[in-house]
mmCIF file of C-alpha atoms in Angstrom:
data_model
loop_
_atom_site.group_PDB
_atom_site.id
_atom_site.type_symbol
_atom_site.label_atom_id
_atom_site.label_comp_id
_atom_site.label_asym_id
_atom_site.label_seq_id
_atom_site.Cartn_x
_atom_site.Cartn_y
_atom_site.Cartn_z
ATOM 1 C CA MET A 1 -2.063 15.687 1.889
ATOM 2 C CA GLN A 2 -3.037 14.030 -1.319
ATOM 3 C CA SER A 3 -6.547 12.685 -1.508
ATOM 4 C CA GLY A 4 -7.489 9.142 -2.370
ATOM 5 C CA PHE A 5 -5.285 7.186 0.021
ATOM 6 C CA PRO A 6 -8.128 6.012 2.328
ATOM 7 C CA ASP A 7 -10.004 4.844 -0.772
ATOM 8 C CA THR A 8 -7.133 2.633 -1.940
ATOM 9 C CA PHE A 9 -5.454 1.404 1.251
ATOM 10 C CA PRO A 10 -5.968 -0.930 3.069
ATOM 11 C CA LEU A 11 -6.411 -2.981 -0.068
ATOM 12 C CA LYS A 12 -9.901 -3.971 -1.116
ATOM 13 C CA ARG A 13 -10.843 -7.404 0.219
ATOM 14 C CA GLY A 14 -11.933 -10.157 -2.112
ATOM 15 C CA ARG A 15 -9.663 -8.871 -4.877
ATOM 16 C CA VAL A 16 -6.140 -9.568 -6.127
ATOM 17 C CA HIS A 17 -3.687 -6.683 -6.325
ATOM 18 C CA GLU A 18 -0.075 -6.270 -7.472
ATOM 19 C CA ALA A 19 3.053 -4.639 -6.074
ATOM 20 C CA CYS A 20 6.425 -4.048 -7.720
ATOM 21 C CA GLY A 21 9.605 -2.264 -6.748
ATOM 22 C CA PRO A 22 12.417 -2.880 -4.249
ATOM 23 C CA ALA A 23 10.126 -2.520 -1.212
ATOM 24 C CA ALA A 24 7.326 -4.746 -2.545
ATOM 25 C CA PRO A 25 8.000 -7.578 -0.023
ATOM 26 C CA VAL A 26 7.689 -5.106 2.869
ATOM 27 C CA PHE A 27 4.479 -3.775 1.324
ATOM 28 C CA GLY A 28 3.166 -7.337 1.277
ATOM 29 C CA ALA A 29 4.065 -7.832 4.941
ATOM 30 C CA ILE A 30 2.266 -4.583 5.845
ATOM 31 C CA VAL A 31 -0.829 -5.658 3.926
ATOM 32 C CA GLY A 32 -0.854 -8.980 5.786
ATOM 33 C CA SER A 33 -0.333 -7.312 9.157
ATOM 34 C CA MET A 34 -3.152 -4.786 8.722
ATOM 35 C CA LEU A 35 -5.615 -7.525 7.761
ATOM 36 C CA GLN A 36 -5.040 -9.062 11.211
ATOM 37 C CA GLY A 37 -5.184 -12.713 10.298
ATOM 38 C CA ILE A 38 -3.071 -15.514 8.852
ATOM 39 C CA THR A 39 -0.983 -14.617 5.797
ATOM 40 C CA LEU A 40 0.247 -17.254 3.348
ATOM 41 C CA TRP A 41 3.315 -16.386 1.276
ATOM 42 C CA ILE A 42 3.749 -18.631 -1.779
ATOM 43 C CA ARG A 43 7.194 -18.795 -3.378
ATOM 44 C CA GLU A 44 8.956 -20.956 -5.916
ATOM 45 C CA GLU A 45 11.581 -23.411 -4.694
ATOM 46 C CA ARG A 46 14.168 -21.997 -7.063
ATOM 47 C CA ALA A 47 13.952 -18.484 -5.579
ATOM 48 C CA HIS A 48 17.367 -17.324 -4.404
ATOM 49 C CA GLU A 49 16.033 -15.245 -1.520
ATOM 50 C CA ARG A 50 14.338 -16.856 1.457
ATOM 51 C CA VAL A 51 11.632 -15.324 3.621
ATOM 52 C CA ASN A 52 12.773 -14.957 7.221
ATOM 53 C CA PRO A 53 9.636 -14.454 9.364
ATOM 54 C CA LEU A 54 11.746 -13.160 12.265
ATOM 55 C CA GLY A 55 13.175 -10.479 9.989
ATOM 56 C CA LEU A 56 9.652 -9.172 9.397
ATOM 57 C CA ALA A 57 8.672 -9.244 13.066
ATOM 58 C CA THR A 58 8.500 -5.443 13.383
ATOM 59 C CA VAL A 59 5.800 -5.458 10.703
ATOM 60 C CA LEU A 60 4.159 -8.884 10.677
ATOM 61 C CA ASP A 61 3.883 -11.282 13.596
ATOM 62 C CA PRO A 62 5.908 -14.394 12.612
ATOM 63 C CA ALA A 63 3.208 -16.559 14.196
ATOM 64 C CA GLN A 64 0.739 -15.145 11.630
ATOM 65 C CA LEU A 65 2.877 -16.001 8.601
ATOM 66 C CA LEU A 66 2.932 -19.269 6.675
ATOM 67 C CA VAL A 67 5.438 -19.802 3.861
ATOM 68 C CA ALA A 68 4.823 -22.361 1.111
ATOM 69 C CA PHE A 69 7.241 -23.410 -1.628
ATOM 70 C CA ALA A 70 6.028 -24.589 -5.029
ATOM 71 C CA LYS A 71 7.957 -26.317 -7.795
ATOM 72 C CA ASN A 72 7.071 -23.707 -10.431
ATOM 73 C CA GLN A 73 4.692 -20.840 -11.075
ATOM 74 C CA ALA A 74 1.923 -23.116 -12.329
ATOM 75 C CA ASP A 75 1.942 -24.877 -8.957
ATOM 76 C CA SER A 76 2.158 -21.526 -7.146
ATOM 77 C CA LEU A 77 -0.960 -20.293 -8.916
ATOM 78 C CA ALA A 78 -2.813 -23.524 -8.167
ATOM 79 C CA VAL A 79 -2.000 -23.214 -4.446
ATOM 80 C CA ALA A 80 -2.922 -19.524 -4.505
ATOM 81 C CA GLU A 81 -6.254 -20.183 -6.186
ATOM 82 C CA GLU A 82 -7.286 -22.790 -3.635
ATOM 83 C CA SER A 83 -6.072 -20.669 -0.718
ATOM 84 C CA LEU A 84 -7.983 -17.599 -1.916
ATOM 85 C CA ARG A 85 -11.183 -19.565 -2.496
ATOM 86 C CA GLU A 86 -11.247 -21.318 0.898
ATOM 87 C CA GLY A 87 -11.644 -18.033 2.801
ATOM 88 C CA VAL A 88 -9.681 -19.249 5.830
ATOM 89 C CA LEU A 89 -6.719 -16.933 5.293
ATOM 90 C CA SER A 90 -6.759 -13.148 5.506
ATOM 91 C CA CYS A 91 -4.086 -12.577 2.880
ATOM 92 C CA VAL A 92 -2.287 -14.575 0.187
ATOM 93 C CA LEU A 93 1.017 -13.264 -1.182
ATOM 94 C CA ILE A 94 2.220 -14.775 -4.465
ATOM 95 C CA ASP A 95 5.697 -14.313 -5.932
ATOM 96 C CA ILE A 96 5.363 -13.993 -9.714
ATOM 97 C CA SER A 97 8.254 -14.937 -12.015
ATOM 98 C CA ARG A 98 6.550 -14.683 -15.417
ATOM 99 C CA PRO A 99 3.642 -12.544 -16.694
ATOM 100 C CA LEU A 100 0.165 -13.843 -15.916
ATOM 101 C CA ASN A 101 -2.120 -14.302 -18.881
ATOM 102 C CA LEU A 102 -5.679 -13.000 -18.667
ATOM 103 C CA ARG A 103 -7.090 -16.444 -17.896
ATOM 104 C CA GLU A 104 -4.744 -16.939 -14.928
ATOM 105 C CA GLY A 105 -5.428 -13.453 -13.605
ATOM 106 C CA ARG A 106 -9.192 -13.855 -13.852
ATOM 107 C CA ARG A 107 -9.112 -17.242 -12.097
ATOM 108 C CA LEU A 108 -7.289 -15.645 -9.158
ATOM 109 C CA GLN A 109 -9.829 -12.815 -9.028
ATOM 110 C CA LEU A 110 -12.766 -15.226 -9.052
ATOM 111 C CA ALA A 111 -11.178 -17.295 -6.280
ATOM 112 C CA ALA A 112 -10.516 -14.183 -4.163
ATOM 113 C CA LYS A 113 -14.102 -13.009 -4.628
ATOM 114 C CA ALA A 114 -15.488 -16.425 -3.671
ATOM 115 C CA GLY A 115 -13.450 -16.572 -0.461
ATOM 116 C CA GLY A 116 -13.457 -12.877 0.403
ATOM 117 C CA THR A 117 -9.667 -13.109 0.668
ATOM 118 C CA THR A 118 -7.145 -10.421 -0.241
ATOM 119 C CA GLY A 119 -4.483 -11.481 -2.739
ATOM 120 C CA LEU A 120 -1.270 -9.664 -3.601
ATOM 121 C CA CYS A 121 1.055 -10.648 -6.442
ATOM 122 C CA LEU A 122 4.641 -9.513 -5.961
ATOM 123 C CA ILE A 123 5.796 -8.865 -9.513
ATOM 124 C CA PRO A 124 8.934 -7.666 -11.304
ATOM 125 C CA GLU A 125 8.667 -4.170 -12.766
ATOM 126 C CA GLY A 126 6.645 -4.141 -15.989
ATOM 127 C CA MET A 127 5.114 -7.601 -15.460
ATOM 128 C CA GLY A 128 1.583 -6.545 -14.514
ATOM 129 C CA SER A 129 -1.669 -8.338 -15.314
ATOM 130 C CA ASN A 130 -4.731 -6.682 -16.835
ATOM 131 C CA ALA A 131 -6.839 -8.516 -14.267
ATOM 132 C CA ALA A 132 -5.228 -6.811 -11.236
ATOM 133 C CA GLU A 133 -7.494 -4.578 -9.155
ATOM 134 C CA THR A 134 -4.658 -2.194 -8.262
ATOM 135 C CA ARG A 135 -0.937 -2.033 -8.947
ATOM 136 C CA TRP A 136 1.540 -0.359 -6.600
ATOM 137 C CA ARG A 137 5.139 0.711 -7.113
ATOM 138 C CA VAL A 138 6.940 0.742 -3.770
ATOM 139 C CA ARG A 139 10.444 1.924 -2.933
ATOM 140 C CA PRO A 140 12.359 2.943 0.180
ATOM 141 C CA ALA A 141 12.685 6.643 0.970
ATOM 142 C CA PHE A 142 15.876 8.029 2.463
ATOM 143 C CA ASP A 143 15.897 10.717 5.138
ATOM 144 C CA ALA A 144 19.353 11.496 6.498
ATOM 145 C CA GLU A 145 17.940 13.372 9.489
ATOM 146 C CA LYS A 146 15.509 10.709 10.638
ATOM 147 C CA GLY A 147 17.618 7.656 9.850
ATOM 148 C CA ASP A 148 14.393 5.633 9.755
ATOM 149 C CA SER A 149 14.469 2.473 7.618
ATOM 150 C CA THR A 150 10.650 2.268 7.496
ATOM 151 C CA LEU A 151 10.208 5.389 5.331
ATOM 152 C CA MET A 152 8.754 4.495 1.924
ATOM 153 C CA HIS A 153 7.307 6.072 -1.185
ATOM 154 C CA TRP A 154 4.127 4.369 -2.380
ATOM 155 C CA GLU A 155 2.718 5.035 -5.825
ATOM 156 C CA ILE A 156 -0.474 3.485 -7.152
ATOM 157 C CA ILE A 157 -0.038 3.182 -10.913
ATOM 158 C CA LYS A 158 -3.186 1.228 -11.750
ATOM 159 C CA ASN A 159 -6.590 1.397 -10.102
ATOM 160 C CA LYS A 160 -9.724 -0.132 -11.585
ATOM 161 C CA SER A 161 -11.997 1.526 -9.033
ATOM 162 C CA GLY A 162 -10.509 4.985 -8.540
ATOM 163 C CA THR A 163 -7.685 7.395 -9.136
ATOM 164 C CA ILE A 164 -3.928 7.013 -8.991
ATOM 165 C CA GLY A 165 -1.605 8.870 -6.631
ATOM 166 C CA ALA A 166 1.636 8.823 -4.641
ATOM 167 C CA TRP A 167 2.346 9.124 -0.922
ATOM 168 C CA ASP A 168 5.279 9.194 1.478
ATOM 169 C CA VAL A 169 4.537 6.790 4.311
ATOM 170 C CA GLN A 170 6.114 5.306 7.389
ATOM 171 C CA TRP A 171 5.297 2.114 9.259
ATOM 172 C CA SER A 172 4.478 2.557 12.941
ATOM 173 C CA GLN A 173 5.174 -0.585 14.924
ATOM 174 C CA LYS A 174 3.383 0.868 17.948
ATOM 175 C CA ALA A 175 0.230 1.822 16.074
ATOM 176 C CA ARG A 176 0.443 -1.194 13.705
ATOM 177 C CA TRP A 177 -0.613 1.186 10.973
ATOM 178 C CA VAL A 178 0.810 3.123 8.053
ATOM 179 C CA CYS A 179 1.621 6.745 8.859
ATOM 180 C CA MET A 180 1.279 9.328 6.118
ATOM 181 C CA TYR A 181 3.476 12.412 5.831
ATOM 182 C CA VAL A 182 1.116 15.377 6.210
ATOM 183 C CA CYS A 183 1.919 19.063 5.757
ATOM 184 C CA MET A 184 -0.435 21.900 6.610
ATOM 185 C CA CYS A 185 0.487 25.486 5.714
ATOM 186 C CA VAL A 186 -1.048 28.601 7.280
ATOM 187 C CA CYS A 187 -0.589 32.305 6.716
ATOM 188 C CA TYR A 188 0.909 34.411 9.481
ATOM 189 C CA THR A 189 1.606 38.107 8.764
ATOM 190 C CA HIS A 190 1.814 37.386 5.035
ATOM 191 C CA THR A 191 4.286 34.544 5.621
ATOM 192 C CA TYR A 192 3.547 30.921 4.924
ATOM 193 C CA VAL A 193 4.193 28.665 7.892
ATOM 194 C CA CYS A 194 4.110 24.926 7.210
ATOM 195 C CA MET A 195 3.791 22.205 9.816
ATOM 196 C CA CYS A 196 4.682 18.679 8.725
ATOM 197 C CA ALA A 197 4.412 15.401 10.598
ATOM 198 C CA TYR A 198 3.718 11.702 10.153
ATOM 199 C CA VAL A 199 0.095 11.016 11.135
ATOM 200 C CA CYS A 200 -0.508 7.423 12.147
ATOM 201 C CA ALA A 201 -4.245 7.305 12.814
ATOM 202 C CA TYR A 202 -6.931 6.602 10.241
ATOM 203 C CA VAL A 203 -9.148 9.609 10.882
ATOM 204 C CA CYS A 204 -11.482 11.708 8.755
ATOM 205 C CA ALA A 205 -12.455 15.202 9.844
ATOM 206 C CA TYR A 206 -13.135 18.734 8.653
ATOM 207 C CA VAL A 207 -10.011 20.866 9.016
ATOM 208 C CA CYS A 208 -10.081 24.635 8.667
ATOM 209 C CA VAL A 209 -6.935 26.713 8.067
ATOM 210 C CA TYR A 210 -6.346 30.432 7.616
ATOM 211 C CA VAL A 211 -4.486 30.681 4.317
ATOM 212 C CA CYS A 212 -2.925 33.365 2.146
ATOM 213 C CA ALA A 213 -4.357 33.989 -1.300
ATOM 214 C CA GLU A 214 -3.459 36.332 -4.115
ATOM 215 C CA GLY A 215 -5.700 39.365 -4.589
ATOM 216 C CA GLU A 216 -7.624 39.930 -7.771
ATOM 217 C CA GLY A 217 -4.935 40.936 -10.243
ATOM 218 C CA ASP A 218 -3.313 43.669 -8.151
ATOM 219 C CA GLY A 219 -0.511 41.584 -6.619
ATOM 220 C CA SER A 220 -1.901 41.983 -3.116
ATOM 221 C CA GLN A 221 -2.578 39.167 -0.697
ATOM 222 C CA GLU A 222 -5.567 38.415 1.420
ATOM 223 C CA ALA A 223 -6.175 35.812 4.085
ATOM 224 C CA ARG A 224 -9.274 33.710 4.469
ATOM 225 C CA TRP A 225 -10.500 30.526 6.051
ATOM 226 C CA VAL A 226 -10.446 27.420 3.912
ATOM 227 C CA CYS A 227 -12.086 24.215 5.141
ATOM 228 C CA MET A 228 -11.556 20.765 3.716
ATOM 229 C CA TYR A 229 -12.448 17.189 4.490
ATOM 230 C CA VAL A 230 -9.204 15.404 5.328
ATOM 231 C CA CYS A 231 -8.550 11.712 5.904
ATOM 232 C CA THR A 232 -5.337 10.286 7.291
#
């Protein structure tokens, strides 16, 4: 498992983040669902695609989603700023059609901080703002054996407060949580045995495994216990 995921997701409250890529709208729905409150999705009237709350029901309760349409991006940002500042909503999703300048980005961050609300700008690739707390690139992942449409590859490509990384994840409707693909390899009679599974609980614990290691320059192998602090 790669480290850093529990430090970056769920998204930090009171900040505005960004997501790009073909699965960015689903990422936004997951963010709203995990915050367990009302989510406002702000879109421009001219947008060709329409948000169907029932189509997101496996991720986000349609009763917890409000959709607002603005005439242009300037109006979208004005609505977003007020919504973030009021602190009534858990999450505000904003469709972005042109790059935000630093002033616009900072105003959103100040509003989110004042209201303690999480904001997420859904942006085209390469249209990020310097003011964003984090930026994620999200795409579907295909697995012919599983045939699961909720498999995704998440990559954090900007992080003001930590490191970047990439993870294969799956949405669990039952757990209402993101499951991470975890592999643990152990040594058995000088053979590596790996066990992989999607872990859907947010748990931190010390895990000890008996692993193979190369000897000191003689090509031999030795086995020893290795313990690590693991979060899922």
